[in-house]
Tab-separated table of C-alpha atoms in Angstrom:
chain	number	residue	atom	x	y	z
A	1	MET	CA	-4.844	1.183	28.786
A	2	LYS	CA	-3.213	-1.776	30.543
A	3	LEU	CA	-0.852	-0.533	33.226
A	4	LEU	CA	1.594	-2.307	35.472
A	5	ILE	CA	2.090	-0.761	38.890
A	6	ALA	CA	5.071	-1.916	40.970
A	7	GLU	CA	4.878	-0.431	44.473
A	8	ASP	CA	5.700	-2.208	47.742
A	9	THR	CA	3.834	0.155	50.077
A	10	GLN	CA	0.394	-1.416	50.180
A	11	SER	CA	-1.580	1.775	50.903
A	12	LEU	CA	0.080	3.685	48.050
A	13	SER	CA	-0.332	0.717	45.712
A	14	ASN	CA	-4.071	0.634	46.498
A	15	ALA	CA	-4.307	4.373	45.900
A	16	LEU	CA	-2.533	4.094	42.519
A	17	VAL	CA	-4.819	1.265	41.412
A	18	GLU	CA	-7.823	3.392	42.348
A	19	ILE	CA	-6.521	6.481	40.496
A	20	PHE	CA	-6.001	4.559	37.260
A	21	ARG	CA	-9.222	2.597	37.556
A	22	ARG	CA	-11.228	5.810	37.898
A	23	ASN	CA	-9.387	7.081	34.833
A	24	GLY	CA	-10.750	4.136	32.858
A	25	ASP	CA	-7.483	2.180	32.759
A	26	THR	CA	-6.820	-1.441	33.680
A	27	PRO	CA	-4.093	-1.480	36.338
A	28	THR	CA	-2.297	-4.573	37.608
A	29	ALA	CA	-0.384	-4.149	40.875
A	30	VAL	CA	2.685	-6.076	42.067
A	31	ALA	CA	4.771	-5.462	45.190
A	32	ASP	CA	8.303	-6.402	44.167
A	33	GLY	CA	10.767	-5.982	41.316
A	34	ASN	CA	11.007	-9.616	40.258
A	35	ALA	CA	7.251	-9.844	39.724
A	36	ALA	CA	7.312	-6.549	37.813
A	37	LEU	CA	10.047	-7.788	35.468
A	38	ALA	CA	8.287	-11.088	34.863
A	39	LEU	CA	5.066	-9.305	33.861
A	40	LEU	CA	6.668	-6.522	31.816
A	41	THR	CA	8.571	-8.971	29.632
A	42	THR	CA	5.258	-10.446	28.480
A	43	ASN	CA	4.596	-7.254	26.476
A	44	GLU	CA	1.027	-7.300	27.727
A	45	PHE	CA	1.224	-3.778	29.198
A	46	ASP	CA	0.951	-0.374	27.534
A	47	ALA	CA	2.916	1.400	30.271
A	48	ALA	CA	4.425	0.864	33.718
A	49	VAL	CA	4.756	2.874	36.916
A	50	LEU	CA	7.751	1.591	38.902
A	51	ASP	CA	8.708	2.507	42.437
A	52	ILE	CA	12.491	2.687	42.775
A	53	MET	CA	12.827	1.304	46.297
A	54	MET	CA	11.398	-2.194	46.291
A	55	PRO	CA	12.362	-5.525	47.838
A	56	GLY	CA	14.256	-7.888	45.541
A	57	MET	CA	15.083	-6.026	42.326
A	58	ASP	CA	14.690	-2.278	42.649
A	59	GLY	CA	12.920	-0.168	40.008
A	60	ILE	CA	16.148	0.866	38.284
A	61	ALA	CA	17.281	-2.769	37.933
A	62	VAL	CA	13.870	-3.780	36.534
A	63	LEU	CA	14.013	-0.925	34.049
A	64	ARG	CA	17.527	-1.819	32.912
A	65	ALA	CA	16.597	-5.486	32.486
A	66	VAL	CA	13.509	-4.541	30.460
A	67	ARG	CA	15.478	-2.183	28.206
A	68	ALA	CA	18.298	-4.715	27.828
A	69	ARG	CA	15.734	-6.998	26.160
A	70	GLY	CA	14.856	-4.292	23.658
A	71	ASN	CA	11.465	-3.678	25.258
A	72	ARG	CA	10.440	-0.033	24.830
A	73	VAL	CA	7.324	0.014	27.006
A	74	PRO	CA	6.879	3.542	28.462
A	75	VAL	CA	8.018	3.594	32.110
A	76	LEU	CA	7.462	6.249	34.760
A	77	LEU	CA	9.650	6.008	37.853
A	78	LEU	CA	8.083	6.879	41.171
A	79	THR	CA	10.249	7.644	44.164
A	80	ALA	CA	10.710	9.544	47.379
A	81	ARG	CA	14.137	10.611	46.206
A	82	SER	CA	14.351	14.018	44.642
A	83	ALA	CA	18.077	14.501	44.227
A	84	ILE	CA	19.000	15.402	40.663
A	85	ASP	CA	21.527	12.537	40.496
A	86	ASP	CA	18.716	10.054	41.087
A	87	LYS	CA	16.778	11.559	38.216
A	88	VAL	CA	19.839	11.349	35.970
A	89	LEU	CA	20.270	7.681	36.917
A	90	GLY	CA	16.590	7.018	36.236
A	91	PHE	CA	16.541	8.635	32.789
A	92	ASP	CA	19.913	7.111	31.875
A	93	SER	CA	18.503	3.700	32.740
A	94	GLY	CA	15.736	4.191	30.198
A	95	ALA	CA	12.893	5.892	32.059
A	96	ASN	CA	10.411	7.944	30.028
A	97	ASP	CA	9.396	10.060	32.992
A	98	TYR	CA	10.008	10.550	36.704
A	99	LEU	CA	7.753	11.684	39.546
A	100	THR	CA	8.682	12.249	43.202
A	101	LYS	CA	6.428	11.500	46.115
A	102	PRO	CA	4.253	13.079	47.273
A	103	PHE	CA	2.474	13.815	43.985
A	104	GLU	CA	-0.870	15.016	42.753
A	105	PRO	CA	-2.919	12.164	41.206
A	106	LYS	CA	-3.842	14.507	38.342
A	107	GLU	CA	-0.184	15.107	37.496
A	108	LEU	CA	0.508	11.359	37.512
A	109	LEU	CA	-2.331	10.780	35.016
A	110	LEU	CA	-1.145	13.624	32.792
A	111	ARG	CA	2.421	12.315	32.771
A	112	VAL	CA	1.347	8.749	31.961
A	113	ARG	CA	-0.901	10.063	29.194
A	114	ALA	CA	1.929	12.172	27.784
A	115	MET	CA	4.423	9.327	27.692
A	116	THR	CA	1.994	6.929	26.028
A	117	ARG	CA	0.797	9.396	23.443
A	118	GLY	CA	1.367	7.962	19.978
A	119	GLY	CA	0.273	8.894	16.496
A	120	ALA	CA	-2.976	7.022	17.005
A	121	ALA	CA	-5.047	10.139	17.593
A	122	ASP	CA	-5.125	11.057	13.918
A	123	ASP	CA	-4.613	7.941	11.868
A	124	THR	CA	-5.119	9.500	8.463
A	125	LEU	CA	-3.374	12.516	6.961
A	126	THR	CA	-5.307	14.315	4.253
A	127	TYR	CA	-4.493	17.152	1.871
A	128	GLY	CA	-6.232	17.897	-1.393
A	129	ASN	CA	-7.707	14.695	-2.796
A	130	ILE	CA	-4.936	12.591	-1.256
A	131	SER	CA	-4.936	10.738	2.031
A	132	LEU	CA	-2.333	8.627	3.779
A	133	ASP	CA	-3.473	5.963	6.229
A	134	ARG	CA	-0.809	5.708	8.905
A	135	SER	CA	-1.829	2.239	10.009
A	136	SER	CA	-2.013	0.564	6.600
A	137	PHE	CA	0.578	2.725	4.718
A	138	ALA	CA	-2.070	3.220	2.006
A	139	LEU	CA	-1.749	6.334	-0.156
A	140	SER	CA	-5.212	6.920	-1.623
A	141	SER	CA	-7.300	9.151	-3.818
A	142	PRO	CA	-10.836	8.696	-5.150
A	143	SER	CA	-9.397	6.777	-8.124
A	144	GLY	CA	-7.300	4.180	-6.306
A	145	SER	CA	-4.610	3.461	-3.766
A	146	PHE	CA	-1.034	2.257	-3.393
A	147	ARG	CA	0.523	0.669	-0.366
A	148	LEU	CA	3.826	2.413	0.252
A	149	ALA	CA	7.047	0.826	1.426
A	150	ASN	CA	8.559	1.981	4.701
A	151	ARG	CA	10.797	4.869	3.693
A	152	GLU	CA	8.425	6.125	0.986
A	153	PHE	CA	5.719	6.132	3.618
A	154	ARG	CA	7.775	8.132	6.100
A	155	LEU	CA	8.711	10.668	3.431
A	156	MET	CA	5.067	11.042	2.386
A	157	GLU	CA	4.003	11.295	6.025
A	158	LEU	CA	6.474	14.113	6.596
A	159	LEU	CA	5.421	16.017	3.472
A	160	LEU	CA	1.698	15.546	4.131
A	161	SER	CA	1.908	16.568	7.760
A	162	THR	CA	3.297	19.977	6.724
A	163	PRO	CA	2.043	20.650	3.196
A	164	GLU	CA	3.405	23.678	1.338
A	165	HIS	CA	6.462	23.656	3.602
A	166	VAL	CA	9.850	23.416	1.918
A	167	PHE	CA	12.075	20.704	3.394
A	168	THR	CA	15.768	20.960	2.609
A	169	ALA	CA	17.534	17.842	1.400
A	170	GLN	CA	19.610	17.987	4.571
A	171	ARG	CA	16.509	17.924	6.756
A	172	LEU	CA	15.031	14.977	4.835
A	173	LEU	CA	18.281	13.067	5.239
A	174	GLU	CA	18.274	13.748	8.979
A	175	LYS	CA	14.687	12.633	9.371
A	176	LEU	CA	14.599	9.626	7.047
A	177	TRP	CA	18.106	8.290	6.619
A	178	ASN	CA	19.577	7.544	9.995
A	179	ASP	CA	22.972	6.814	8.592
A	180	ALA	CA	23.449	10.007	6.611
A	181	ALA	CA	26.941	8.904	5.578
A	182	GLN	CA	25.415	6.297	3.267
A	183	ALA	CA	22.751	8.531	1.819
A	184	ASP	CA	22.921	11.599	-0.356
A	185	GLU	CA	20.654	13.776	-2.425
A	186	ALA	CA	20.442	11.134	-5.147
A	187	ALA	CA	18.663	8.874	-2.677
A	188	ILE	CA	16.175	11.599	-1.870
A	189	ARG	CA	15.551	12.260	-5.550
A	190	ILE	CA	14.676	8.590	-6.116
A	191	TYR	CA	12.183	8.575	-3.273
A	192	ILE	CA	10.672	11.884	-4.346
A	193	SER	CA	10.355	10.410	-7.849
A	194	TYR	CA	8.584	7.287	-6.535
A	195	LEU	CA	6.061	9.441	-4.740
A	196	SER	CA	5.620	11.864	-7.644
A	197	ARG	CA	4.858	8.906	-9.921
A	198	LYS	CA	2.316	7.477	-7.524
A	199	LEU	CA	0.638	10.835	-6.945
A	200	GLY	CA	0.369	11.184	-10.727
A	201	ALA	CA	-1.131	7.720	-11.094
A	202	LEU	CA	-3.686	8.590	-8.399
A	203	HIS	CA	-4.722	11.726	-10.356
A	204	ALA	CA	-3.703	13.791	-7.345
A	205	ASP	CA	-4.391	17.523	-7.237
A	206	LEU	CA	-1.038	17.747	-5.437
A	207	THR	CA	2.495	17.680	-6.708
A	208	ILE	CA	5.913	17.546	-5.092
A	209	GLU	CA	7.689	20.692	-6.193
A	210	GLN	CA	11.430	20.809	-6.419
A	211	ARG	CA	12.602	24.254	-5.338
A	212	PRO	CA	16.151	25.601	-5.240
A	213	ASP	CA	16.179	25.079	-1.473
A	214	GLY	CA	14.361	21.754	-1.219
A	215	TYR	CA	11.087	19.932	-1.736
A	216	ALA	CA	7.478	20.778	-0.888
A	217	LEU	CA	4.142	19.068	-1.349
A	218	CYS	CA	1.896	21.651	-3.003
A	219	ARG	CA	-1.498	22.079	-4.570
A	220	LYS	CA	-1.257	21.916	-8.321
A	221	GLU	CA	-1.659	25.288	-9.929
A	222	ALA	CA	-4.592	25.448	-12.299
A	223	ALA	CA	-3.227	25.086	-15.813
A	224	ALA	CA	-2.296	28.503	-17.129
B	1	MET	CA	-18.864	-29.891	-26.464
B	2	THR	CA	-15.868	-28.682	-28.432
B	3	ALA	CA	-15.490	-25.042	-29.381
B	4	GLU	CA	-15.592	-26.019	-33.054
B	5	ALA	CA	-18.931	-27.751	-32.571
B	6	TYR	CA	-20.385	-24.910	-30.514
B	7	TYR	CA	-19.304	-21.962	-32.637
B	8	GLY	CA	-19.831	-23.935	-35.866
B	9	ASP	CA	-19.172	-22.154	-39.184
B	10	ALA	CA	-17.881	-19.047	-37.408
B	11	TYR	CA	-15.040	-20.948	-35.728
B	12	PRO	CA	-12.402	-20.680	-38.513
B	13	GLY	CA	-13.071	-16.930	-38.775
B	14	MET	CA	-12.729	-16.585	-34.998
B	15	LYS	CA	-9.374	-18.377	-35.081
B	16	ALA	CA	-8.289	-16.071	-37.897
B	17	ALA	CA	-9.342	-12.938	-35.949
B	18	GLU	CA	-7.467	-14.244	-32.913
B	19	ALA	CA	-4.355	-14.898	-35.027
B	20	GLN	CA	-4.560	-11.479	-36.709
B	21	THR	CA	-4.764	-9.723	-33.337
B	22	LEU	CA	-1.778	-11.668	-32.022
B	23	ALA	CA	0.138	-10.849	-35.208
B	24	LEU	CA	-0.629	-7.156	-34.716
B	25	LEU	CA	0.697	-7.267	-31.160
B	26	ASN	CA	3.817	-9.094	-32.345
B	27	GLN	CA	4.294	-6.395	-34.952
B	28	TYR	CA	4.211	-3.764	-32.196
B	29	ALA	CA	6.672	-5.756	-30.107
B	30	ALA	CA	9.050	-6.013	-33.073
B	31	GLU	CA	8.754	-2.356	-34.124
B	32	SER	CA	9.094	-0.721	-30.720
B	33	GLY	CA	11.697	-3.231	-29.580
B	34	ALA	CA	13.834	-2.578	-32.649
B	35	GLN	CA	13.717	1.167	-32.014
B	36	GLN	CA	14.615	1.177	-28.353
B	37	GLY	CA	16.274	-2.156	-27.734
B	38	LEU	CA	13.417	-2.865	-25.340
B	39	HIS	CA	10.723	-5.476	-25.002
B	40	PRO	CA	7.518	-3.618	-24.102
B	41	ILE	CA	5.461	-6.801	-24.533
B	42	VAL	CA	6.824	-9.680	-22.520
B	43	TYR	CA	4.337	-12.181	-23.884
B	44	CYS	CA	0.856	-12.553	-25.321
B	45	CYS	CA	-1.754	-15.205	-24.838
B	46	SER	CA	-5.194	-15.792	-26.268
B	47	ARG	CA	-8.198	-18.034	-26.066
B	48	ILE	CA	-11.558	-18.759	-27.607
B	49	LYS	CA	-14.068	-18.774	-24.747
B	50	ARG	CA	-14.977	-22.356	-23.820
B	51	PRO	CA	-18.582	-23.362	-24.702
B	52	GLU	CA	-19.463	-24.149	-21.045
B	53	SER	CA	-18.203	-20.782	-19.891
B	54	MET	CA	-19.922	-18.945	-22.758
B	55	THR	CA	-23.299	-20.639	-22.310
B	56	GLN	CA	-23.153	-19.903	-18.591
B	57	LYS	CA	-22.433	-16.229	-19.288
B	58	LEU	CA	-25.263	-15.941	-21.843
B	59	ARG	CA	-27.769	-17.639	-19.529
B	60	SER	CA	-26.778	-15.375	-16.640
B	61	ARG	CA	-27.685	-12.443	-18.895
B	62	GLY	CA	-31.009	-14.007	-19.853
B	63	LEU	CA	-29.875	-14.791	-23.386
B	64	ALA	CA	-30.262	-17.996	-25.355
B	65	PRO	CA	-26.904	-19.845	-25.366
B	66	THR	CA	-26.585	-19.796	-29.140
B	67	ALA	CA	-23.418	-19.272	-31.191
B	68	GLU	CA	-25.131	-16.240	-32.736
B	69	ASN	CA	-25.486	-14.586	-29.311
B	70	ALA	CA	-21.962	-15.637	-28.340
B	71	LEU	CA	-20.613	-13.709	-31.320
B	72	ARG	CA	-22.956	-10.719	-31.316
B	73	ALA	CA	-24.478	-10.118	-27.869
B	74	VAL	CA	-21.238	-10.415	-25.896
B	75	HIS	CA	-17.796	-9.286	-26.932
B	76	ASP	CA	-15.302	-11.652	-25.355
B	77	ALA	CA	-15.728	-14.873	-27.347
B	78	ILE	CA	-12.236	-14.091	-28.628
B	79	GLY	CA	-9.850	-12.885	-25.944
B	80	VAL	CA	-6.268	-11.714	-26.396
B	81	ARG	CA	-3.998	-10.581	-23.589
B	82	ALA	CA	-0.747	-8.630	-23.863
B	83	ILE	CA	1.528	-8.617	-20.835
B	84	CYS	CA	3.802	-5.582	-20.769
B	85	ALA	CA	7.072	-5.064	-18.933
B	86	PHE	CA	6.787	-1.588	-17.431
B	87	ALA	CA	3.832	0.533	-16.353
B	88	ASP	CA	4.258	3.107	-19.136
B	89	ASP	CA	4.300	0.364	-21.793
B	90	VAL	CA	0.611	-0.297	-21.155
B	91	MET	CA	-0.728	3.119	-22.161
B	92	GLN	CA	1.752	3.376	-25.045
B	93	LEU	CA	0.446	0.110	-26.469
B	94	VAL	CA	-3.147	1.279	-26.011
B	95	ALA	CA	-2.363	4.499	-27.900
B	96	TRP	CA	-0.744	2.533	-30.732
B	97	LEU	CA	-3.664	0.113	-31.060
B	98	ARG	CA	-6.106	3.014	-31.464
B	99	THR	CA	-4.245	4.045	-34.620
B	100	GLN	CA	-4.173	0.633	-36.276
B	101	PRO	CA	-6.343	0.167	-39.391
B	102	ALA	CA	-6.313	-3.629	-38.890
B	103	LEU	CA	-8.847	-3.222	-36.093
B	104	THR	CA	-11.487	-0.802	-34.851
B	105	VAL	CA	-11.595	0.059	-31.159
B	106	LEU	CA	-15.253	0.204	-30.098
B	107	LYS	CA	-15.038	0.538	-26.347
B	108	GLU	CA	-12.355	0.983	-23.702
B	109	LYS	CA	-12.428	0.133	-20.006
B	110	ASN	CA	-9.577	1.749	-18.158
B	111	TYR	CA	-9.176	-0.417	-15.071
B	112	TYR	CA	-5.477	0.274	-15.418
B	113	GLU	CA	-5.531	3.911	-14.300
B	114	TYR	CA	-8.823	3.515	-12.429
B	115	PRO	CA	-8.528	0.126	-10.720
B	116	LYS	CA	-11.576	-1.920	-9.737
B	117	PRO	CA	-12.510	-1.818	-6.031
B	118	ASN	CA	-10.921	-5.252	-5.545
B	119	GLY	CA	-7.546	-3.885	-6.757
B	120	TYR	CA	-7.689	-5.342	-10.303
B	121	ARG	CA	-5.622	-3.308	-12.762
B	122	SER	CA	-5.840	-3.907	-16.508
B	123	TYR	CA	-6.788	-2.008	-19.672
B	124	HIS	CA	-9.599	-3.577	-21.673
B	125	LEU	CA	-10.336	-2.788	-25.316
B	126	ILE	CA	-13.340	-4.130	-27.180
B	127	CYS	CA	-12.375	-4.212	-30.840
B	128	GLN	CA	-13.708	-5.334	-34.143
B	129	VAL	CA	-11.321	-7.304	-36.325
B	130	PRO	CA	-12.466	-8.006	-39.901
B	131	VAL	CA	-11.770	-11.390	-41.463
B	132	ASP	CA	-12.564	-11.482	-45.177
B	133	GLY	CA	-15.015	-8.630	-44.657
B	134	THR	CA	-16.745	-10.184	-41.638
B	135	PRO	CA	-16.107	-8.314	-38.378
B	136	PHE	CA	-15.405	-10.295	-35.197
B	137	PHE	CA	-15.433	-8.898	-31.671
B	138	VAL	CA	-12.113	-9.328	-29.884
B	139	GLU	CA	-11.462	-8.293	-26.280
B	140	ILE	CA	-7.856	-7.215	-25.760
B	141	GLN	CA	-6.583	-6.987	-22.187
B	142	ILE	CA	-3.336	-5.155	-21.503
B	143	ARG	CA	-1.484	-5.070	-18.195
B	144	THR	CA	2.005	-5.344	-16.723
B	145	ILE	CA	3.712	-8.487	-15.458
B	146	ALA	CA	3.131	-7.198	-11.943
B	147	ASN	CA	-0.613	-6.680	-12.545
B	148	ASP	CA	-0.772	-10.095	-14.202
B	149	PHE	CA	1.010	-11.760	-11.302
B	150	TRP	CA	-1.718	-10.528	-8.973
B	151	ALA	CA	-4.627	-11.179	-11.358
B	152	THR	CA	-3.500	-14.716	-12.157
B	153	LEU	CA	-3.058	-15.724	-8.530
B	154	GLU	CA	-6.204	-13.940	-7.371
B	155	HIS	CA	-8.194	-15.717	-10.083
B	156	GLN	CA	-7.041	-19.061	-8.729
B	157	LEU	CA	-7.990	-18.114	-5.175
B	158	LYS	CA	-11.390	-16.530	-5.471
B	159	TYR	CA	-13.199	-19.412	-7.104
B	160	LYS	CA	-12.707	-21.581	-4.069
B	161	LYS	CA	-15.617	-22.212	-1.712
B	162	ALA	CA	-17.335	-19.440	0.231
B	163	LEU	CA	-15.137	-18.126	3.021
B	164	PRO	CA	-16.143	-17.442	6.607
B	165	ASN	CA	-13.942	-14.327	6.753
B	166	GLU	CA	-14.474	-13.197	3.183
B	167	ALA	CA	-14.332	-9.442	3.871
B	168	LEU	CA	-10.935	-9.771	5.535
B	169	ILE	CA	-9.560	-11.909	2.709
B	170	ARG	CA	-10.879	-9.466	0.109
B	171	SER	CA	-9.269	-6.506	1.858
B	172	GLU	CA	-5.986	-8.425	2.182
B	173	LEU	CA	-6.034	-9.251	-1.545
B	174	LYS	CA	-6.710	-5.568	-2.274
B	175	ARG	CA	-3.777	-4.639	-0.043
B	176	CYS	CA	-1.541	-7.055	-2.003
B	177	ALA	CA	-2.727	-5.505	-5.300
B	178	ASP	CA	-1.922	-1.998	-4.048
B	179	GLU	CA	1.465	-3.142	-2.799
B	180	ILE	CA	2.378	-4.827	-6.093
B	181	ALA	CA	1.161	-1.799	-8.090
B	182	SER	CA	3.306	0.428	-5.899
B	183	VAL	CA	6.411	-1.672	-6.609
B	184	ASP	CA	5.480	-1.664	-10.305
B	185	LEU	CA	5.602	2.146	-10.388
B	186	SER	CA	8.847	2.158	-8.415
B	187	MET	CA	10.403	-0.051	-11.124
B	188	GLN	CA	9.098	2.354	-13.785
B	189	THR	CA	10.608	5.257	-11.837
B	190	ILE	CA	13.979	3.508	-11.682
B	191	ARG	CA	13.829	2.953	-15.438
B	192	ASP	CA	13.090	6.658	-15.955
B	193	ILE	CA	16.056	7.627	-13.780
B	194	LEU	CA	18.361	5.260	-15.685
B	195	ASN	CA	17.135	6.664	-19.011
B	196	GLU	CA	17.799	10.222	-17.836
B	197	THR	CA	21.377	9.395	-16.941
B	198	LYS	CA	22.132	7.547	-20.191
């Protein structure tokens, strides 16, 4: 993982670089806020560890500037301050996590790992003879595949990640339609229908069941 | 060489078999359209395989490039294609063709429901169509506009020179096929929903 470390105390900066290097990461260290901002806006880093008190721009100002540009790189703030108000300011400015000095190197690594954890660990969801590739949006079976559009994909991802679980229409709206005012159950029915069609065309041994209380992706019952 | 010269005496019969198959498809379009106010077949096209293409195919199979072999050893000297509107129209047309006395279905290749690894989707029927008592092989291909969009463009691309990144291009073309097929079924689903609410 490519990490940016912004820390003006040279000895601590060296220690941080060493901790991440031993962890197998690729750290880049800078000693002031302006340099940190310049590097972070390149989008070349997977995460950043920012000290709050730095010459030039402080860590909070760097974080705000980064977020103001729509950049969502995970950021952990590192500081000697431990007052709760400082933590509130840090999180409100867009921090993903916060650690006060002194800290255990192991905890720092765990926190950075936690905030950079994505869905990459398990890139394919599988149930029955159906699989969904989260990186290519491909819904596949042994007889073929379809590439799903965004919302269809997210609906299928939700259903496949908890098969046999009944999702209420309300829950699906919350998860998949951000602006619930514009969506209703008719919208859900269309998307369920799209997926049902495609599962059928793939000769899936799964089906999306409509229950009185919602929808569930289930194994097909053997024909009675 | 012209097709008439290559296929010789069989050529008029081939043209008749081609015309009869097209007429049959037009009959289906008229009948089913009249019933439902729909147009399940958007258009049809047909061709007699060009002599160069046929001789190449026969040679690649180790056969003498004669008109006799073109008509008996392979089955696509006469090709007819029906392009359907919606996904369900394809299998409905296939089912109808199986019941028609004007032709005999000998073999079916269901690349429509079981697409080829490259993403190609189409239903192929090898049929025999009699002309004045003489049977001619006709290959009928049936697919949707969406399938045809992909197949037509892919056909124009793949015969270009060898590519340095061929595997990537192939997988991208497959991705496009799967994307188009997905939209095709979404359109069918929308039609179903509209029909339910009529």
